[in-house]
XYZ file of C-alpha atoms in Angstrom:
705
model
C -13.052 -18.284 -0.499
C -15.542 -19.691 2.030
C -14.935 -18.785 5.698
C -17.844 -20.936 6.930
C -15.992 -24.059 5.796
C -13.038 -23.362 8.080
C -13.744 -26.393 10.176
C -13.511 -28.692 7.173
C -9.747 -28.790 7.226
C -9.431 -32.040 5.358
C -12.180 -31.723 2.771
C -10.850 -32.282 -0.730
C -9.924 -29.008 -2.378
C -11.874 -29.841 -5.530
C -15.024 -30.136 -3.399
C -14.375 -26.737 -1.835
C -13.923 -25.153 -5.241
C -17.111 -26.815 -6.481
C -19.055 -25.319 -3.586
C -17.517 -21.932 -4.304
C -18.560 -22.234 -7.963
C -22.175 -22.998 -6.956
C -22.254 -20.001 -4.616
C -20.806 -17.735 -7.295
C -23.504 -18.931 -9.720
C -26.308 -18.055 -7.297
C -24.766 -14.700 -6.383
C -24.443 -13.862 -10.073
C -28.064 -14.818 -10.671
C -29.255 -12.657 -7.778
C -27.222 -9.696 -9.016
C -28.740 -10.106 -12.466
C -32.289 -10.117 -11.072
C -31.732 -7.368 -8.529
C -29.099 -4.877 -9.678
C -27.956 -3.103 -6.561
C -24.487 -1.901 -7.441
C -23.890 1.664 -6.278
C -21.343 3.512 -8.398
C -21.438 7.024 -6.956
C -21.116 6.565 -3.199
C -17.671 5.785 -1.793
C -19.341 4.706 1.451
C -20.724 1.683 -0.339
C -18.826 -1.591 -0.034
C -20.849 -3.392 -2.690
C -19.134 -5.217 -5.516
C -18.443 -2.800 -8.365
C -19.237 -3.795 -11.913
C -17.121 -2.643 -14.815
C -17.871 1.080 -15.282
C -18.805 2.887 -18.433
C -15.792 3.729 -20.570
C -16.803 7.321 -21.266
C -19.148 8.387 -18.460
C -17.311 10.278 -15.683
C -17.832 9.111 -12.115
C -15.856 8.771 -8.894
C -12.617 7.024 -9.992
C -12.461 3.341 -9.128
C -10.273 0.325 -9.745
C -11.810 -2.688 -11.435
C -10.774 -5.920 -13.203
C -10.991 -6.881 -16.870
C -13.529 -9.679 -17.102
C -13.453 -10.834 -20.714
C -10.844 -11.826 -23.252
C -12.527 -9.519 -25.766
C -11.930 -6.481 -23.544
C -8.327 -7.522 -23.021
C -7.749 -7.865 -26.754
C -9.503 -4.623 -27.717
C -7.524 -2.556 -25.180
C -10.814 -0.897 -24.196
C -9.488 -0.357 -20.678
C -7.280 2.454 -21.979
C -10.383 4.281 -23.262
C -12.024 4.310 -19.834
C -12.534 7.548 -17.908
C -10.992 5.752 -14.923
C -7.783 4.675 -16.646
C -5.546 7.718 -15.887
C -6.522 7.587 -12.208
C -5.417 3.939 -11.989
C -1.761 4.607 -12.714
C 0.621 4.063 -9.823
C 2.591 7.073 -8.614
C 6.039 7.593 -10.098
C 7.449 9.020 -6.861
C 7.680 5.745 -4.961
C 10.808 3.832 -3.995
C 12.752 2.731 -7.054
C 14.200 -0.304 -5.258
C 11.047 -2.173 -6.308
C 12.533 -2.220 -9.836
C 15.638 -4.157 -8.762
C 15.967 -7.934 -8.751
C 14.695 -9.956 -5.829
C 17.281 -10.678 -3.127
C 19.173 -13.962 -3.386
C 17.600 -15.488 -0.279
C 14.303 -17.077 0.722
C 11.452 -14.630 0.220
C 7.942 -13.980 1.421
C 5.118 -13.547 -1.082
C 1.724 -12.366 0.180
C -1.392 -13.024 -1.897
C -4.267 -10.733 -0.929
C -7.615 -12.475 -1.481
C -10.540 -10.852 0.310
C -14.245 -11.226 -0.481
C -13.763 -10.932 -4.234
C -11.470 -7.905 -4.033
C -12.094 -4.254 -4.909
C -13.689 -3.292 -1.591
C -12.630 -0.104 0.220
C -9.461 -0.168 -1.882
C -11.384 0.390 -5.127
C -11.914 4.081 -4.308
C -8.755 5.564 -5.833
C -9.184 9.003 -4.244
C -10.115 7.425 -0.927
C -13.141 6.001 0.839
C -14.776 6.830 4.152
C -14.150 3.691 6.228
C -11.537 4.374 8.947
C -11.550 0.662 9.794
C -10.709 -0.472 6.254
C -8.302 -3.362 5.824
C -4.655 -2.428 5.456
C -1.231 -4.052 5.680
C 1.551 -2.245 7.507
C 4.076 -5.077 8.001
C 5.757 -4.463 4.650
C 9.191 -5.044 6.187
C 8.440 -8.778 6.102
C 7.200 -8.923 2.496
C 9.066 -9.207 -0.815
C 6.178 -9.699 -3.279
C 2.516 -8.679 -2.988
C -0.122 -10.274 -5.256
C -3.595 -8.780 -5.660
C -5.985 -11.666 -6.301
C -9.595 -12.035 -7.386
C -11.554 -14.510 -9.498
C -11.942 -12.158 -12.446
C -10.025 -13.003 -15.610
C -7.557 -10.105 -15.305
C -7.132 -8.706 -11.810
C -5.494 -5.283 -11.928
C -4.047 -4.184 -8.580
C -5.619 -0.943 -7.302
C -2.911 1.748 -7.449
C -3.231 2.293 -3.704
C -1.664 -1.112 -3.052
C 1.032 -0.565 -5.667
C 1.948 2.822 -4.207
C 2.143 1.543 -0.629
C 4.083 -1.593 -1.576
C 6.550 0.211 -3.835
C 7.182 2.792 -1.129
C 8.502 -0.100 0.969
C 10.441 -1.750 -1.883
C 7.869 -4.533 -2.393
C 6.943 -5.806 -5.864
C 3.265 -5.958 -6.885
C 1.678 -8.524 -9.214
C -1.755 -8.745 -10.786
C -3.499 -12.067 -11.450
C -4.514 -13.781 -14.681
C -6.843 -16.678 -13.888
C -8.952 -19.100 -15.915
C -11.370 -21.456 -14.178
C -14.489 -23.499 -14.849
C -16.258 -23.779 -18.192
C -15.832 -20.079 -18.832
C -12.104 -20.421 -18.265
C -11.905 -23.393 -20.612
C -13.549 -21.305 -23.329
C -11.051 -18.521 -22.662
C -8.175 -20.982 -23.048
C -9.595 -22.327 -26.291
C -9.236 -18.820 -27.741
C -6.079 -17.802 -25.892
C -4.203 -20.937 -26.897
C -5.671 -21.444 -30.355
C -2.424 -20.427 -32.060
C 1.069 -19.334 -31.147
C 0.187 -15.865 -32.432
C -2.865 -15.466 -30.191
C -0.876 -16.654 -27.176
C 1.756 -14.017 -27.906
C -0.827 -11.296 -28.507
C -2.598 -11.797 -25.171
C 0.743 -11.993 -23.367
C 1.641 -8.630 -24.892
C -1.670 -7.158 -23.728
C -0.942 -8.207 -20.149
C 2.611 -6.863 -20.288
C 1.328 -3.561 -21.632
C -1.159 -3.211 -18.779
C 1.486 -3.834 -16.118
C 3.979 -1.435 -17.689
C 1.420 1.321 -18.210
C -0.256 1.078 -14.798
C 3.056 0.729 -12.964
C 2.939 -2.688 -11.327
C 5.527 -5.446 -11.614
C 4.079 -8.517 -13.292
C 1.628 -11.391 -13.039
C 0.573 -14.484 -11.175
C -0.671 -16.970 -13.798
C -3.311 -19.407 -12.499
C -4.686 -21.810 -15.130
C -7.223 -23.799 -13.097
C -8.771 -25.714 -15.997
C -8.231 -29.001 -17.791
C -6.592 -28.477 -21.165
C -6.165 -30.566 -24.263
C -2.685 -31.978 -24.592
C -2.320 -30.136 -27.882
C -2.803 -26.775 -26.111
C 0.206 -27.170 -23.813
C 2.761 -25.999 -26.351
C 0.906 -22.716 -26.840
C 0.434 -22.379 -23.080
C 4.202 -22.551 -22.740
C 4.497 -19.970 -25.529
C 2.102 -17.711 -23.575
C 4.035 -17.988 -20.305
C 7.467 -17.605 -21.887
C 6.469 -14.688 -24.104
C 4.807 -12.919 -21.179
C 7.978 -13.347 -19.116
C 10.169 -11.995 -21.898
C 7.906 -9.006 -22.597
C 7.617 -8.166 -18.901
C 11.379 -8.294 -18.415
C 11.991 -6.032 -21.394
C 9.358 -3.443 -20.445
C 9.518 -3.405 -16.619
C 12.951 -3.862 -14.975
C 12.824 -6.324 -12.097
C 9.413 -7.660 -13.129
C 8.123 -11.137 -12.308
C 5.857 -13.787 -13.796
C 4.901 -16.462 -11.256
C 3.245 -19.748 -12.243
C 0.592 -21.197 -9.944
C 0.768 -24.943 -9.333
C -2.407 -25.947 -11.202
C -2.557 -27.541 -14.672
C 0.226 -29.990 -15.406
C 2.282 -30.774 -18.479
C -0.254 -33.398 -19.589
C -3.097 -30.844 -19.495
C -4.707 -32.140 -16.297
C -5.837 -29.824 -13.514
C -3.917 -31.683 -10.865
C -2.313 -29.698 -8.043
C 1.079 -31.220 -7.311
C 1.752 -29.443 -3.987
C 5.430 -29.428 -4.922
C 7.782 -28.673 -7.781
C 8.273 -31.816 -9.842
C 8.526 -33.075 -13.420
C 4.822 -32.398 -14.021
C 5.033 -28.609 -13.538
C 8.755 -27.798 -13.804
C 8.581 -26.994 -17.560
C 6.436 -23.970 -16.645
C 8.763 -23.037 -13.785
C 11.699 -23.122 -16.204
C 10.260 -20.380 -18.443
C 9.139 -17.883 -15.803
C 10.354 -16.383 -12.530
C 8.922 -18.782 -9.981
C 6.159 -21.133 -8.879
C 3.466 -20.599 -6.247
C 3.036 -24.149 -4.927
C -0.497 -25.141 -3.924
C -1.031 -25.011 -0.177
C -1.927 -28.667 0.572
C 1.689 -29.880 0.652
C 3.189 -32.454 3.024
C 6.102 -31.948 5.388
C 8.852 -33.229 3.071
C 7.592 -31.406 -0.071
C 9.633 -28.203 0.534
C 12.797 -30.328 0.692
C 11.868 -32.257 -2.454
C 10.982 -29.044 -4.284
C 14.289 -27.434 -3.328
C 16.141 -30.417 -4.768
C 14.248 -30.170 -8.077
C 14.758 -26.401 -8.291
C 18.497 -26.709 -7.576
C 20.084 -23.244 -7.760
C 16.619 -21.676 -8.178
C 15.230 -22.912 -4.862
C 14.378 -19.347 -3.750
C 11.983 -19.130 -6.730
C 9.848 -21.870 -5.168
C 7.071 -20.284 -3.054
C 5.373 -22.881 -0.846
C 1.732 -21.895 -0.337
C 0.098 -21.414 3.075
C -3.660 -20.819 3.274
C -4.263 -18.643 6.325
C -7.877 -19.824 6.495
C -6.384 -23.278 7.125
C -8.134 -25.257 4.393
C -6.098 -28.464 4.369
C -2.923 -26.409 4.615
C 0.134 -27.732 6.423
C 0.033 -26.709 10.097
C -3.545 -25.479 9.884
C -2.892 -21.817 9.057
C -4.654 -19.238 11.211
C -2.737 -18.753 14.492
C -0.505 -21.710 13.593
C 0.845 -20.166 10.395
C 4.317 -20.313 11.956
C 4.217 -24.128 11.854
C 4.350 -24.140 8.050
C 6.779 -21.218 7.945
C 9.190 -23.071 10.229
C 9.286 -26.048 7.848
C 9.733 -23.819 4.811
C 12.513 -21.856 6.499
C 14.260 -25.083 7.555
C 14.379 -26.202 3.909
C 15.507 -22.746 2.734
C 12.835 -22.120 0.104
C 10.389 -19.230 -0.185
C 6.862 -18.940 1.215
C 3.563 -17.691 -0.248
C 0.981 -16.614 2.329
C -2.538 -16.753 0.897
C -5.342 -14.565 2.347
C -3.723 -12.884 5.383
C -6.938 -10.841 5.534
C -8.303 -13.801 7.540
C -7.511 -11.763 10.646
C -9.807 -8.992 9.412
C -12.535 -11.082 7.766
C -13.058 -13.332 10.789
C -12.873 -10.436 13.264
C -10.147 -11.923 15.430
C -10.262 -10.527 18.983
C -9.756 -8.195 20.660
C -9.644 -5.790 17.678
C -8.147 -5.685 14.202
C -5.044 -3.640 15.042
C -4.029 -5.809 17.998
C -4.815 -9.090 16.223
C -3.029 -7.968 13.062
C 0.124 -7.047 14.974
C 0.032 -10.329 16.912
C -0.484 -12.458 13.795
C 2.286 -10.766 11.828
C 4.411 -11.048 14.968
C 4.170 -14.824 14.558
C 5.306 -14.487 10.957
C 8.220 -12.262 11.934
C 9.371 -14.545 14.741
C 9.307 -17.597 12.458
C 10.579 -16.085 9.219
C 13.245 -13.907 10.757
C 13.984 -11.719 7.727
C 13.288 -8.007 7.854
C 13.598 -5.706 4.881
C 15.545 -2.535 5.540
C 14.613 0.984 4.643
C 15.969 2.101 1.274
C 19.307 3.811 1.746
C 18.270 6.790 -0.361
C 17.864 10.345 0.877
C 15.708 12.259 1.418
C 13.765 9.909 3.669
C 10.381 10.989 5.005
C 7.563 9.325 6.901
C 4.501 10.488 8.811
C 3.577 6.963 10.045
C 0.273 7.158 8.161
C -1.464 3.754 7.828
C -3.673 4.903 4.949
C -6.827 5.239 7.057
C -8.016 7.272 9.994
C -10.283 9.796 11.628
C -8.728 13.094 10.579
C -6.118 14.568 8.254
C -3.473 17.128 9.177
C -1.083 19.214 7.129
C 1.936 20.702 8.904
C 0.274 20.239 12.286
C -3.012 21.869 11.269
C -6.110 19.689 11.187
C -7.655 20.151 7.727
C -10.339 17.438 7.876
C -12.275 15.647 10.603
C -13.899 13.237 8.157
C -13.192 9.512 8.479
C -11.242 8.151 5.524
C -9.200 5.340 3.960
C -6.634 5.505 1.171
C -3.718 3.062 1.268
C -1.831 5.267 -1.216
C -1.267 7.691 1.663
C 0.716 5.201 3.729
C 4.054 6.495 4.901
C 7.010 4.249 5.695
C 5.731 1.980 8.436
C 7.656 1.710 11.712
C 8.938 -1.585 13.112
C 6.876 -1.634 16.277
C 7.077 -4.716 18.456
C 3.888 -6.456 19.538
C 2.359 -4.865 22.594
C 3.781 -6.135 25.888
C 1.660 -5.085 28.892
C 4.706 -5.370 31.167
C 6.475 -2.498 29.377
C 6.345 0.810 31.208
C 5.603 2.599 27.942
C 3.082 1.291 25.417
C 4.008 2.143 21.816
C 1.435 2.143 19.018
C 0.095 3.931 15.983
C -3.053 5.516 17.421
C -5.235 6.829 14.613
C -7.454 8.772 17.020
C -4.616 10.801 18.493
C -3.382 14.017 16.873
C -1.307 13.890 13.687
C 1.309 16.283 12.415
C 0.891 15.132 8.815
C -1.747 12.840 7.330
C -3.627 10.693 9.822
C -0.932 8.767 11.696
C 1.609 9.110 14.501
C 3.524 6.972 16.931
C 1.996 7.237 20.400
C 4.062 6.661 23.549
C 1.922 6.328 26.641
C 2.498 4.935 30.114
C 4.468 5.547 33.256
C 8.086 6.647 33.522
C 9.957 7.717 36.616
C 12.258 10.720 36.389
C 15.476 8.747 36.646
C 14.477 6.092 34.101
C 14.791 5.910 30.355
C 12.858 3.897 27.734
C 13.630 3.302 24.085
C 11.802 1.586 21.229
C 13.234 0.690 17.817
C 11.166 2.181 15.019
C 13.326 1.728 11.896
C 16.319 -0.162 10.584
C 18.120 0.752 7.395
C 21.393 1.308 5.591
C 22.057 5.007 5.094
C 25.731 5.569 4.261
C 26.823 9.021 5.398
C 29.272 11.047 3.322
C 31.119 14.252 4.056
C 27.844 16.195 3.845
C 26.144 16.581 7.236
C 22.733 14.950 7.581
C 19.727 16.875 8.872
C 17.183 15.074 11.054
C 13.854 16.831 11.456
C 11.075 15.409 13.610
C 7.885 16.669 15.258
C 6.836 15.978 18.852
C 3.719 16.736 20.854
C 3.897 15.850 24.549
C 2.315 16.419 27.931
C 4.054 18.053 30.860
C 7.692 17.085 31.172
C 7.411 14.035 28.924
C 10.318 14.306 26.483
C 11.025 12.389 23.279
C 14.259 12.209 21.314
C 15.788 10.010 18.627
C 18.583 7.537 19.230
C 20.620 6.807 16.093
C 22.761 3.684 15.744
C 25.795 3.842 13.417
C 28.376 1.308 12.267
C 31.673 1.600 10.431
C 33.517 -1.698 10.077
C 33.800 -3.066 13.613
C 33.081 0.299 15.190
C 29.686 1.176 16.609
C 28.347 4.516 17.766
C 25.061 5.774 19.182
C 23.917 9.375 18.939
C 21.025 10.921 20.851
C 19.113 13.814 19.311
C 17.293 15.703 22.049
C 15.957 19.150 22.822
C 16.397 18.760 26.599
C 19.467 18.182 28.746
C 19.991 14.513 29.653
C 23.081 14.645 31.823
C 22.018 11.614 33.836
C 21.716 9.498 30.652
C 24.533 10.942 28.537
C 26.864 8.056 29.332
C 24.551 5.704 27.440
C 25.479 7.366 24.121
C 28.616 8.046 22.131
C 27.389 11.561 21.489
C 24.455 13.773 22.509
C 23.370 16.425 20.011
C 21.035 19.193 21.109
C 18.353 19.985 18.547
C 16.923 23.346 17.628
C 13.251 23.696 18.495
C 10.708 25.399 16.258
C 7.201 25.846 17.552
C 4.718 24.554 15.018
C 1.897 26.683 13.673
C -0.513 24.380 15.463
C -0.672 24.419 19.241
C 1.359 21.715 20.906
C 3.595 20.525 18.058
C 7.317 21.245 18.327
C 9.692 20.738 15.390
C 13.157 19.489 16.309
C 16.112 19.771 13.960
C 19.524 18.251 14.545
C 22.603 17.979 12.339
C 24.775 14.862 12.386
C 28.220 14.533 10.780
C 29.413 10.909 10.745
C 31.378 10.633 7.499
C 31.958 7.003 6.511
C 29.449 5.611 8.996
C 26.228 3.805 8.099
C 23.001 4.624 9.907
C 21.532 1.219 10.771
C 18.773 1.867 13.320
C 16.516 4.636 14.594
C 15.018 4.374 18.082
C 12.589 6.620 19.904
C 14.023 7.670 23.279
C 11.520 8.426 26.054
C 12.563 10.213 29.238
C 11.392 12.883 31.643
C 12.858 16.360 31.585
C 13.555 18.329 34.738
C 10.934 20.690 36.046
C 7.481 20.629 37.554
C 4.234 20.877 35.683
C 0.968 21.042 37.594
C -0.979 19.821 34.542
C 0.549 16.342 34.840
C -1.920 13.935 36.444
C 0.874 12.036 38.159
C 4.618 12.752 38.337
C 5.252 9.469 36.547
C 2.614 9.780 33.801
C 4.175 9.846 30.348
C 2.568 10.810 27.040
C 4.194 11.870 23.763
C 3.439 11.737 20.045
C 5.996 11.453 17.253
C 4.468 13.109 14.192
C 7.034 12.673 11.434
C 10.716 12.116 10.629
C 12.654 13.662 7.742
C 16.265 12.778 6.944
C 18.079 14.702 4.226
C 21.476 16.056 3.290
C 22.336 19.625 4.180
C 22.234 20.725 0.538
C 18.814 19.227 -0.303
C 15.983 21.631 -1.005
C 12.580 20.917 -2.517
C 12.220 22.489 -5.940
C 8.622 23.563 -6.533
C 7.932 25.011 -9.991
C 6.252 28.405 -9.819
C 2.504 28.509 -10.257
C 2.693 30.050 -13.731
C 4.735 27.090 -15.029
C 1.725 24.777 -14.646
C -1.127 24.231 -17.047
C -4.272 23.449 -15.025
C -7.468 22.566 -16.849
C -11.019 21.476 -16.105
C -13.084 18.984 -18.094
C -16.250 16.908 -17.797
C -17.886 19.937 -16.152
C -21.457 19.219 -15.100
C -23.744 21.588 -13.204
C -26.936 20.486 -11.486
C -29.355 23.072 -10.027
C -32.164 22.825 -7.515
C -35.270 25.085 -7.342
C -33.761 27.143 -4.504
C -30.782 28.270 -6.557
C -28.127 26.031 -5.060
C -26.002 23.971 -7.403
C -23.851 20.878 -7.376
C -20.779 20.428 -9.556
C -18.956 17.471 -11.075
C -15.535 18.213 -12.551
C -12.238 16.608 -13.548
C -9.177 18.751 -12.867
C -5.908 17.937 -14.648
C -2.493 19.585 -14.411
C 0.914 19.318 -16.038
C 4.045 21.373 -16.434
C 4.058 23.491 -19.560
C 7.596 22.436 -20.458
C 6.623 18.772 -20.344
C 9.100 17.877 -17.605
C 8.215 15.221 -15.038
C 9.221 16.176 -11.518
C 8.933 13.571 -8.764
C 6.425 14.752 -6.203
C 5.017 12.770 -3.289
C 1.406 13.805 -3.844
C -0.910 16.757 -4.460
C -3.308 18.175 -1.855
C -6.434 19.677 -3.424
C -8.162 22.661 -1.795
C -11.182 24.778 -2.700
C -11.870 28.473 -2.138
C -15.424 29.693 -2.802
C -15.465 33.280 -4.036
C -18.709 35.010 -3.136
C -20.858 37.709 -4.682
C -21.015 40.981 -2.747
C -24.021 43.168 -2.122
C -22.141 46.096 -3.672
C -22.022 44.254 -6.960
C -18.303 43.574 -6.825
C -17.973 39.861 -7.623
C -14.909 37.733 -7.138
C -14.068 38.726 -3.577
C -13.920 36.293 -0.728
C -16.179 36.828 2.245
C -14.041 34.462 4.261
C -10.683 33.241 3.033
C -11.570 29.626 3.799
C -9.493 26.989 2.060
C -11.507 23.779 2.144
C -9.540 20.536 1.915
C -11.055 18.314 -0.798
C -8.633 15.392 -0.937
C -5.341 14.107 -2.239
C -4.145 12.957 -5.662
C -1.245 10.625 -6.448
C -1.469 11.366 -10.188
C -1.922 14.594 -12.137
C -5.717 14.600 -12.023
C -8.523 14.752 -9.479
C -12.268 14.241 -9.790
C -14.691 16.451 -7.867
C -18.135 14.905 -7.416
C -21.396 16.342 -6.081
C -19.746 19.513 -4.809
C -22.373 21.759 -3.206
C -22.118 25.351 -4.407
C -24.092 27.975 -2.425
C -26.270 30.379 -4.408
C -24.130 33.421 -3.490
C -20.946 31.922 -4.983
C -19.546 33.635 -8.053
C -16.557 31.405 -8.784
C -14.607 28.456 -7.474
C -10.837 28.323 -7.095
C -9.314 24.836 -6.963
C -5.765 24.933 -5.544
C -3.289 22.134 -6.302
C -0.720 22.020 -3.487
C 2.452 20.255 -4.599
C 4.045 18.068 -1.887
C 7.725 17.152 -2.019
C 9.238 13.747 -1.293
C 10.863 15.213 1.853
C 7.481 16.108 3.354
C 7.619 19.806 2.507
C 4.923 21.448 0.399
C 4.323 24.526 -1.679
C 2.573 27.415 0.051
C -1.078 27.591 -0.967
C -0.778 31.184 -2.148
C 2.052 30.110 -4.469
C 0.422 26.915 -5.751
C -1.125 26.338 -9.192
C -4.893 26.603 -9.374
C -7.919 26.318 -11.627
C -10.663 28.924 -11.372
C -14.176 28.220 -12.602
C -16.975 30.753 -12.923
C -20.274 29.569 -11.519
C -22.754 28.929 -14.278
C -25.707 31.326 -14.379
C -29.175 29.797 -14.073
């Protein structure tokens, strides 16, 4: 889209699209004359062209640009294909049907797509765009102007973890799109075949369906096959991916004209009737949600009224007035589709991205009023990671100081209220503060007198407790006598109870809670982190909310700048039943292999290595693991001629994998190295991990000159 046309709020949409088409033509011409695409450097933010199918390189996500490539299934022959699969360990609630209420769809359209998020194993930009308000979202669409937009697995992993469905986009536009439709819709058989190709891609890569946007004029005789295409795609998606969706965009009408209706009516309802919903174009008038609801009847929640955040002729003007349109949509009890929420990021809204993002989504939350709850499935684990940052920690130890971004690494995101400067304690995710796991935390900073108490809600959910006690494990790092506990809210019928988990006595506050449970403290391996573990038995009760409880413990500490200064970090939370234990297969049960091995030498004897590492269990079983940390140990040659010993037992963190493979690129190998040991550390869904000395590994001898 075109940010510099923001002021033209009432320019005809067709004119805007025409301008966009002209710009795309010139950009394409420039790229043809001056090829500048960089494929090997994850620091680059340039647009990535479709990579070679067989040549190994840093794994990326990319779209399918031609109908020929879609038909031939060439994508599945690409080196990058296995890396693009979504993780199987994410929340299964994304496979259930959508709730029977109004819903919020978010369509991510940013500068052509495939920016920092294209680097599957992670990029280097700590300020990369991310979404962390998943509790407001039901459906996430990844959008670009390529023919077949495949969502990067990082978005699918993060969304699924929060129970949000993910759709790719199939779009035809302009003369090229008309030619595509002439082939696609030539016969009933071709329409079915291409629908099956799209369904196969979604099922194999692990996302949940498609947004269909046919922005071309069609011949009247092609409409019957277009309906065949949409209906067959819906049927194939439903049979192959439980809970999947096919959404029709309000574009071409039943008479073949590209004529945006801005509502559900007789001109586009035949398409609505054969799929799972309609994304209504965003230039609607105030009474169109009401009219659309009447046409949809008992399917009114499948009508998603579009809102363009850039404000291009959208009702209410979008931008910081997005709530105006949401209020009207909510009043008429239909669903909403927010287009391009990355406006906050792209236009650099002040004072900074994090603050502006929280404020903008705060408007959405206040207007929309529906919050998704955490999945009521144990174990539950989060490290508050936003999928970007300035360091990475494992079990309290800092393993990398490199800047990074990888949305796949997002943990469950907390429900933090927008910053209020009048609060005594400011609560935020501060990516520059220390982390217990990954690169996130919740930071509590401010002023708190000894006799006062402050709490902040961080989660809401529906965990039904049984006769098995529940273990709560959380990590805290604090200054002086700043103390941090967890307040748990329970319900059972009309009864309510609150339980405080704390490691310090709180006699002066105990009356605020139904029960106070003292936790056991375990000092972490890393200085400053303390692990707290408490056991709660509330059979028949449902855990509905988790709050952080800030207070001051008794005692004096000369290191505190002021008696009222408060500072604490919450590093992670794990909730699991007393009988749950991570089951890590022994190292010998794994088959770890290396392929695409490429050595490059320089005149001084140093080498660089490119390598794909793959692993699987020998018995073929598929365990559900959260992720795999990849480490390297360089074994050095000794002067006494005894190779294979380690001068320093240094385990170098290389990265993280969400699938059973990892690509090592341009690894520098010193001349005195005899072999390389790549360790695959298996991480459980409860946040625990296999000890490095017990983890599977792949050992590679260094190639002689």
